[in-house]
Amino acid sequence: MRDISKISEPPEDLHICFGGGDFRLSGKKMIDLCREKFGLRPDSKVLDIGCGIGRLSYPLLEYLSEDGAYEGFDTFPVGVKWCTENITPEFPNFRYQHVEIYNSTYNPAAKTKAADFIFPYEDESFDLITLNSVFTHMMPEDIMNYIKEMDRVLKVDGHIMATFFLINAESNELMDLGKSVHDFFKFGIFYTADPKDPMDAVGYDEKFAVNMFAQRGFVIQETIPGNWCGRESNYHQDILLVSR
Ligand SMILES: C[S@@+](CC[C@H](N)C(=O)[O-])C[C@H]1O[C@@H](n2cnc3c(N)ncnc32)[C@H](O)[C@@H]1O
């Protein structure tokens, strides 16, 4: 394990911009899951899409060796700036990039649509791609393009961990019972909790989400239901573990 004692934690008010929660513990749980389910190795190459303020990079700072690498990109510049200034100088194999991609919540002034964005990486570069609480802020055509780009930059035997708010019989029933933190309703082909700012919290019919991956030849290795809708779980959002 590498010594990360010189790396400070991002200030509390910055955690909150990126979903809050227990910053260290929630990130560790997700990376532990990738280690257990996907056999993540210290020399793995990881891409963290919508990296925020580096929640998933903290456990990876300890786990990845100098032969491994972490790349993150995000449309909201604040987290990228903080991580670039505070993490990269000590850990040069951890890099963070700001990308100008439209998101009505996080970057409403950007002109480029996520549906048209080409990831700034070579083909077959990564063993693992993570998206924690990112597709929960994106529209269907944007996600379809991100899955296409992931197909391109992921190694043949690589894996994806992506979180969602999955709408299915159980989550619908729990929402009806008032147990959920979000009350989603159908808004075209996706679900939103707020029609005034649909990207603030986006849900997908579970079959629709699975099908978006299936269209690029990906299979869902496992679905781990989250506690967002009031069920018992160690994770907040639903997690799809995806392989080819
Ligand atoms: C709730 S935060 C989660 C941040 C981080 N993944 C974490 O676990 O703390 C959602 C993040 O997704 C980013 N995001 C939204 N749409 C994006 C897009 N099209 N491309 C890249 N990042 C995006 C936002 O800027 C924001 O940082």
mmCIF file of C-alpha atoms and ligand atoms in Angstrom:
data_model
loop_
_atom_site.group_PDB
_atom_site.id
_atom_site.type_symbol
_atom_site.label_atom_id
_atom_site.label_comp_id
_atom_site.label_asym_id
_atom_site.label_seq_id
_atom_site.Cartn_x
_atom_site.Cartn_y
_atom_site.Cartn_z
ATOM 1 C CA MET A 1 0.000 0.000 0.000
ATOM 2 C CA ARG A 2 1.285 3.476 -0.887
ATOM 3 C CA ASP A 3 1.548 6.136 1.808
ATOM 4 C CA ILE A 4 -1.171 8.740 1.275
ATOM 5 C CA SER A 5 -0.591 10.640 4.520
ATOM 6 C CA LYS A 6 0.622 13.746 2.612
ATOM 7 C CA ILE A 7 -2.682 14.015 0.732
ATOM 8 C CA SER A 8 -5.282 16.124 2.491
ATOM 9 C CA GLU A 9 -9.020 15.561 2.185
ATOM 10 C CA PRO A 10 -11.089 17.962 0.114
ATOM 11 C CA PRO A 11 -12.939 20.462 2.302
ATOM 12 C CA GLU A 12 -16.402 19.429 3.497
ATOM 13 C CA ASP A 13 -18.245 22.109 1.459
ATOM 14 C CA LEU A 14 -16.721 20.639 -1.703
ATOM 15 C CA HIS A 15 -17.917 17.098 -0.834
ATOM 16 C CA ILE A 16 -21.428 18.473 -0.727
ATOM 17 C CA CYS A 17 -21.240 19.771 -4.335
ATOM 18 C CA PHE A 18 -20.698 16.175 -5.426
ATOM 19 C CA GLY A 19 -23.432 14.322 -3.562
ATOM 20 C CA GLY A 20 -22.135 14.444 0.033
ATOM 21 C CA GLY A 21 -22.432 11.236 2.073
ATOM 22 C CA ASP A 22 -19.509 9.629 3.873
ATOM 23 C CA PHE A 23 -16.807 10.632 1.363
ATOM 24 C CA ARG A 24 -14.084 8.171 2.426
ATOM 25 C CA LEU A 25 -16.302 5.196 3.292
ATOM 26 C CA SER A 26 -18.571 5.383 0.244
ATOM 27 C CA GLY A 27 -15.573 5.531 -2.127
ATOM 28 C CA LYS A 28 -13.823 2.656 -0.362
ATOM 29 C CA LYS A 29 -16.910 0.448 -0.566
ATOM 30 C CA MET A 30 -17.175 0.966 -4.329
ATOM 31 C CA ILE A 31 -13.495 0.231 -4.954
ATOM 32 C CA ASP A 32 -13.573 -2.805 -2.616
ATOM 33 C CA LEU A 33 -16.466 -4.064 -4.732
ATOM 34 C CA CYS A 34 -14.420 -3.678 -7.936
ATOM 35 C CA ARG A 35 -11.504 -5.506 -6.336
ATOM 36 C CA GLU A 36 -13.748 -8.362 -5.230
ATOM 37 C CA LYS A 37 -15.906 -8.711 -8.353
ATOM 38 C CA PHE A 38 -13.532 -7.686 -11.149
ATOM 39 C CA GLY A 39 -10.129 -8.672 -9.768
ATOM 40 C CA LEU A 40 -8.808 -5.097 -9.932
ATOM 41 C CA ARG A 41 -4.987 -5.244 -9.638
ATOM 42 C CA PRO A 42 -2.436 -2.697 -8.376
ATOM 43 C CA ASP A 43 -1.248 -2.242 -11.981
ATOM 44 C CA SER A 44 -4.760 -1.715 -13.390
ATOM 45 C CA LYS A 45 -5.617 1.321 -15.528
ATOM 46 C CA VAL A 46 -8.783 2.990 -14.249
ATOM 47 C CA LEU A 47 -10.988 5.627 -15.883
ATOM 48 C CA ASP A 48 -13.361 7.475 -13.524
ATOM 49 C CA ILE A 49 -16.015 9.316 -15.556
ATOM 50 C CA GLY A 50 -17.602 12.239 -13.706
ATOM 51 C CA CYS A 51 -14.789 11.980 -11.159
ATOM 52 C CA GLY A 52 -16.127 14.896 -9.076
ATOM 53 C CA ILE A 53 -13.717 15.634 -6.274
ATOM 54 C CA GLY A 54 -11.958 12.287 -6.487
ATOM 55 C CA ARG A 55 -14.129 10.179 -4.184
ATOM 56 C CA LEU A 56 -13.054 6.982 -5.971
ATOM 57 C CA SER A 57 -9.449 8.058 -6.360
ATOM 58 C CA TYR A 58 -8.799 8.094 -2.592
ATOM 59 C CA PRO A 59 -8.989 4.309 -2.074
ATOM 60 C CA LEU A 60 -7.139 3.866 -5.382
ATOM 61 C CA LEU A 61 -4.290 6.131 -4.213
ATOM 62 C CA GLU A 62 -3.491 3.472 -1.641
ATOM 63 C CA TYR A 63 -4.200 0.470 -3.854
ATOM 64 C CA LEU A 64 -2.766 1.246 -7.295
ATOM 65 C CA SER A 65 1.005 0.927 -7.701
ATOM 66 C CA GLU A 66 3.182 3.177 -9.846
ATOM 67 C CA ASP A 67 2.498 0.746 -12.710
ATOM 68 C CA GLY A 68 -1.218 1.425 -12.419
ATOM 69 C CA ALA A 69 -2.945 4.642 -13.448
ATOM 70 C CA TYR A 70 -6.053 6.644 -12.726
ATOM 71 C CA GLU A 71 -7.646 9.068 -15.196
ATOM 72 C CA GLY A 72 -10.682 11.113 -14.246
ATOM 73 C CA PHE A 73 -12.711 13.636 -16.204
ATOM 74 C CA ASP A 74 -15.598 15.854 -15.241
ATOM 75 C CA THR A 75 -17.617 18.734 -16.624
ATOM 76 C CA PHE A 76 -17.737 20.599 -13.288
ATOM 77 C CA PRO A 77 -14.302 22.244 -12.955
ATOM 78 C CA VAL A 78 -14.056 22.738 -9.186
ATOM 79 C CA GLY A 79 -13.316 19.124 -8.242
ATOM 80 C CA VAL A 80 -10.870 18.607 -11.097
ATOM 81 C CA LYS A 81 -8.946 21.733 -10.071
ATOM 82 C CA TRP A 82 -8.759 20.656 -6.433
ATOM 83 C CA CYS A 83 -7.553 17.151 -7.298
ATOM 84 C CA THR A 84 -5.038 18.411 -9.878
ATOM 85 C CA GLU A 85 -3.535 20.803 -7.331
ATOM 86 C CA ASN A 86 -3.638 18.502 -4.307
ATOM 87 C CA ILE A 87 -3.247 14.931 -5.596
ATOM 88 C CA THR A 88 -1.383 14.888 -8.942
ATOM 89 C CA PRO A 89 1.840 16.575 -7.674
ATOM 90 C CA GLU A 90 2.351 13.711 -5.162
ATOM 91 C CA PHE A 91 0.838 10.989 -7.385
ATOM 92 C CA PRO A 92 1.606 11.813 -11.058
ATOM 93 C CA ASN A 93 -0.152 8.656 -12.262
ATOM 94 C CA PHE A 94 -3.438 10.187 -11.001
ATOM 95 C CA ARG A 95 -4.676 12.711 -13.571
ATOM 96 C CA TYR A 96 -7.864 14.799 -13.652
ATOM 97 C CA GLN A 97 -9.265 16.627 -16.677
ATOM 98 C CA HIS A 98 -11.947 19.228 -17.056
ATOM 99 C CA VAL A 99 -14.149 18.747 -20.142
ATOM 100 C CA GLU A 100 -16.685 21.327 -21.346
ATOM 101 C CA ILE A 101 -19.792 19.120 -21.655
ATOM 102 C CA TYR A 102 -23.344 20.394 -21.286
ATOM 103 C CA ASN A 103 -25.199 19.319 -18.172
ATOM 104 C CA SER A 104 -28.140 21.476 -17.021
ATOM 105 C CA THR A 105 -27.184 20.963 -13.361
ATOM 106 C CA TYR A 106 -23.373 20.944 -13.454
ATOM 107 C CA ASN A 107 -22.374 22.894 -16.576
ATOM 108 C CA PRO A 108 -25.336 24.647 -18.240
ATOM 109 C CA ALA A 109 -23.116 27.048 -20.246
ATOM 110 C CA ALA A 110 -21.173 24.342 -22.110
ATOM 111 C CA LYS A 111 -21.913 23.944 -25.818
ATOM 112 C CA THR A 112 -20.789 20.348 -26.474
ATOM 113 C CA LYS A 113 -23.438 17.705 -25.872
ATOM 114 C CA ALA A 114 -22.457 14.531 -24.041
ATOM 115 C CA ALA A 115 -24.083 12.706 -26.974
ATOM 116 C CA ASP A 116 -21.293 14.029 -29.261
ATOM 117 C CA PHE A 117 -18.317 13.865 -26.902
ATOM 118 C CA ILE A 118 -15.291 11.766 -27.880
ATOM 119 C CA PHE A 119 -13.341 10.645 -24.802
ATOM 120 C CA PRO A 120 -9.748 11.998 -24.864
ATOM 121 C CA TYR A 121 -8.135 8.528 -24.603
ATOM 122 C CA GLU A 122 -6.734 5.898 -26.940
ATOM 123 C CA ASP A 123 -8.667 2.748 -27.826
ATOM 124 C CA GLU A 124 -8.436 -0.161 -25.342
ATOM 125 C CA SER A 125 -6.670 1.858 -22.623
ATOM 126 C CA PHE A 126 -8.514 0.841 -19.457
ATOM 127 C CA ASP A 127 -9.137 -2.262 -17.333
ATOM 128 C CA LEU A 128 -11.917 -0.625 -15.330
ATOM 129 C CA ILE A 129 -14.291 2.275 -15.938
ATOM 130 C CA THR A 130 -16.303 3.686 -13.025
ATOM 131 C CA LEU A 131 -19.294 6.045 -13.035
ATOM 132 C CA ASN A 132 -20.531 6.754 -9.535
ATOM 133 C CA SER A 133 -23.685 8.879 -9.562
ATOM 134 C CA VAL A 134 -23.091 10.134 -13.116
ATOM 135 C CA PHE A 135 -25.675 8.329 -15.306
ATOM 136 C CA THR A 136 -28.121 9.504 -12.612
ATOM 137 C CA HIS A 137 -27.565 12.994 -14.140
ATOM 138 C CA MET A 138 -27.561 12.151 -17.840
ATOM 139 C CA MET A 139 -30.070 11.828 -20.678
ATOM 140 C CA PRO A 140 -30.555 8.597 -22.684
ATOM 141 C CA GLU A 141 -28.793 9.749 -25.893
ATOM 142 C CA ASP A 142 -25.850 10.971 -23.780
ATOM 143 C CA ILE A 143 -25.560 7.642 -21.994
ATOM 144 C CA MET A 144 -25.740 5.748 -25.288
ATOM 145 C CA ASN A 145 -22.768 7.748 -26.572
ATOM 146 C CA TYR A 146 -20.821 7.250 -23.322
ATOM 147 C CA ILE A 147 -21.396 3.484 -23.566
ATOM 148 C CA LYS A 148 -20.154 3.584 -27.183
ATOM 149 C CA GLU A 149 -17.037 5.490 -26.079
ATOM 150 C CA MET A 150 -16.516 3.094 -23.150
ATOM 151 C CA ASP A 151 -16.681 0.228 -25.619
ATOM 152 C CA ARG A 152 -13.848 1.910 -27.518
ATOM 153 C CA VAL A 153 -11.518 2.823 -24.632
ATOM 154 C CA LEU A 154 -12.081 -0.318 -22.520
ATOM 155 C CA LYS A 155 -9.717 -3.263 -22.949
ATOM 156 C CA VAL A 156 -11.328 -6.426 -24.341
ATOM 157 C CA ASP A 157 -11.430 -8.064 -20.893
ATOM 158 C CA GLY A 158 -12.238 -4.816 -19.061
ATOM 159 C CA HIS A 159 -15.185 -4.045 -16.790
ATOM 160 C CA ILE A 160 -17.544 -1.180 -15.968
ATOM 161 C CA MET A 161 -19.128 -0.236 -12.667
ATOM 162 C CA ALA A 162 -22.001 2.241 -13.163
ATOM 163 C CA THR A 163 -24.619 3.396 -10.691
ATOM 164 C CA PHE A 164 -28.240 4.143 -11.545
ATOM 165 C CA PHE A 165 -31.624 4.788 -10.035
ATOM 166 C CA LEU A 166 -33.286 1.690 -11.502
ATOM 167 C CA ILE A 167 -37.041 1.772 -11.778
ATOM 168 C CA ASN A 168 -38.567 -1.689 -11.349
ATOM 169 C CA ALA A 169 -41.518 -3.288 -9.540
ATOM 170 C CA GLU A 170 -39.799 -3.139 -6.141
ATOM 171 C CA SER A 171 -38.543 0.462 -6.366
ATOM 172 C CA ASN A 172 -41.962 1.561 -7.708
ATOM 173 C CA GLU A 173 -43.707 -0.093 -4.777
ATOM 174 C CA LEU A 174 -41.338 1.500 -2.251
ATOM 175 C CA MET A 175 -41.808 4.929 -3.879
ATOM 176 C CA ASP A 176 -45.596 4.443 -3.646
ATOM 177 C CA LEU A 177 -45.160 3.671 0.055
ATOM 178 C CA GLY A 178 -43.241 6.952 0.492
ATOM 179 C CA LYS A 179 -40.001 5.186 1.497
ATOM 180 C CA SER A 180 -37.789 6.607 -1.254
ATOM 181 C CA VAL A 181 -35.564 9.686 -1.080
ATOM 182 C CA HIS A 182 -36.586 10.453 -4.682
ATOM 183 C CA ASP A 183 -40.088 10.355 -6.060
ATOM 184 C CA PHE A 184 -39.508 9.579 -9.735
ATOM 185 C CA PHE A 185 -42.116 9.865 -12.420
ATOM 186 C CA LYS A 186 -41.990 9.046 -16.096
ATOM 187 C CA PHE A 187 -40.778 11.867 -18.340
ATOM 188 C CA GLY A 188 -40.626 10.494 -21.893
ATOM 189 C CA ILE A 189 -38.302 7.506 -21.957
ATOM 190 C CA PHE A 190 -36.627 8.263 -18.630
ATOM 191 C CA TYR A 191 -37.734 9.194 -15.132
ATOM 192 C CA THR A 192 -37.049 12.397 -13.274
ATOM 193 C CA ALA A 193 -37.658 13.674 -9.771
ATOM 194 C CA ASP A 194 -37.796 17.315 -10.925
ATOM 195 C CA PRO A 195 -39.309 18.283 -14.295
ATOM 196 C CA LYS A 196 -37.886 21.836 -13.927
ATOM 197 C CA ASP A 197 -34.341 20.412 -13.902
ATOM 198 C CA PRO A 198 -34.645 16.830 -15.178
ATOM 199 C CA MET A 199 -30.881 16.179 -15.003
ATOM 200 C CA ASP A 200 -30.812 16.813 -11.250
ATOM 201 C CA ALA A 201 -31.910 13.203 -10.621
ATOM 202 C CA VAL A 202 -32.579 10.811 -13.498
ATOM 203 C CA GLY A 203 -33.964 7.278 -13.215
ATOM 204 C CA TYR A 204 -34.177 4.519 -15.814
ATOM 205 C CA ASP A 205 -36.436 1.559 -16.243
ATOM 206 C CA GLU A 206 -34.157 -1.366 -15.322
ATOM 207 C CA LYS A 207 -34.751 -3.203 -18.620
ATOM 208 C CA PHE A 208 -34.027 -0.002 -20.566
ATOM 209 C CA ALA A 209 -30.712 0.472 -18.719
ATOM 210 C CA VAL A 210 -29.668 -3.138 -19.321
ATOM 211 C CA ASN A 211 -30.616 -2.806 -22.973
ATOM 212 C CA MET A 212 -28.471 0.325 -23.471
ATOM 213 C CA PHE A 213 -25.433 -1.794 -22.517
ATOM 214 C CA ALA A 214 -26.631 -4.848 -24.475
ATOM 215 C CA GLN A 215 -26.738 -2.780 -27.678
ATOM 216 C CA ARG A 216 -22.935 -2.464 -27.490
ATOM 217 C CA GLY A 217 -22.424 -6.143 -26.596
ATOM 218 C CA PHE A 218 -22.086 -5.638 -22.830
ATOM 219 C CA VAL A 219 -23.707 -7.977 -20.298
ATOM 220 C CA ILE A 220 -24.708 -7.226 -16.731
ATOM 221 C CA GLN A 221 -22.607 -9.495 -14.539
ATOM 222 C CA GLU A 222 -24.504 -8.493 -11.406
ATOM 223 C CA THR A 223 -26.999 -5.876 -10.206
ATOM 224 C CA ILE A 224 -26.647 -4.659 -6.629
ATOM 225 C CA PRO A 225 -29.794 -2.843 -5.480
ATOM 226 C CA GLY A 226 -29.257 0.375 -3.509
ATOM 227 C CA ASN A 227 -31.057 1.842 -0.519
ATOM 228 C CA TRP A 228 -32.190 5.088 -2.259
ATOM 229 C CA CYS A 229 -35.784 3.835 -2.501
ATOM 230 C CA GLY A 230 -35.934 2.567 1.083
ATOM 231 C CA ARG A 231 -34.682 -1.016 0.839
ATOM 232 C CA GLU A 232 -31.860 -2.395 2.991
ATOM 233 C CA SER A 233 -28.489 -2.083 1.243
ATOM 234 C CA ASN A 234 -24.891 -1.054 1.934
ATOM 235 C CA TYR A 235 -24.946 1.132 -1.182
ATOM 236 C CA HIS A 236 -27.033 4.220 -1.907
ATOM 237 C CA GLN A 237 -27.609 3.905 -5.662
ATOM 238 C CA ASP A 238 -28.206 0.722 -7.656
ATOM 239 C CA ILE A 239 -24.970 -0.658 -9.083
ATOM 240 C CA LEU A 240 -24.559 -2.404 -12.421
ATOM 241 C CA LEU A 241 -21.417 -4.514 -12.754
ATOM 242 C CA VAL A 242 -20.843 -4.796 -16.475
ATOM 243 C CA SER A 243 -18.600 -7.008 -18.597
ATOM 244 C CA ARG A 244 -18.400 -7.933 -22.267
HETATM 245 C C1 LIG B 1 -23.148 13.459 -7.900
HETATM 246 S S1 LIG B 1 -21.645 13.935 -8.649
HETATM 247 C C2 LIG B 1 -20.680 12.450 -8.404
HETATM 248 C C3 LIG B 1 -19.204 12.749 -8.463
HETATM 249 C C4 LIG B 1 -18.287 11.548 -8.212
HETATM 250 N N1 LIG B 1 -18.462 10.522 -9.201
HETATM 251 C C5 LIG B 1 -18.453 11.003 -6.821
HETATM 252 O O1 LIG B 1 -18.663 9.792 -6.686
HETATM 253 O O2 LIG B 1 -18.362 11.768 -5.866
HETATM 254 C C6 LIG B 1 -22.012 13.834 -10.405
HETATM 255 C C7 LIG B 1 -20.832 14.252 -11.248
HETATM 256 O O3 LIG B 1 -21.063 13.910 -12.613
HETATM 257 C C8 LIG B 1 -20.527 14.958 -13.416
HETATM 258 N N2 LIG B 1 -21.117 14.899 -14.738
HETATM 259 C C9 LIG B 1 -22.407 15.103 -15.079
HETATM 260 N N3 LIG B 1 -22.577 14.946 -16.396
HETATM 261 C C10 LIG B 1 -21.359 14.629 -16.916
HETATM 262 C C11 LIG B 1 -20.875 14.339 -18.208
HETATM 263 N N4 LIG B 1 -21.682 14.335 -19.269
HETATM 264 N N5 LIG B 1 -19.575 14.027 -18.352
HETATM 265 C C12 LIG B 1 -18.730 14.020 -17.299
HETATM 266 N N6 LIG B 1 -19.127 14.308 -16.041
HETATM 267 C C13 LIG B 1 -20.425 14.593 -15.851
HETATM 268 C C14 LIG B 1 -20.876 16.201 -12.614
HETATM 269 O O4 LIG B 1 -20.146 17.330 -13.020
HETATM 270 C C15 LIG B 1 -20.580 15.749 -11.201
HETATM 271 O O5 LIG B 1 -19.248 15.986 -10.835
#
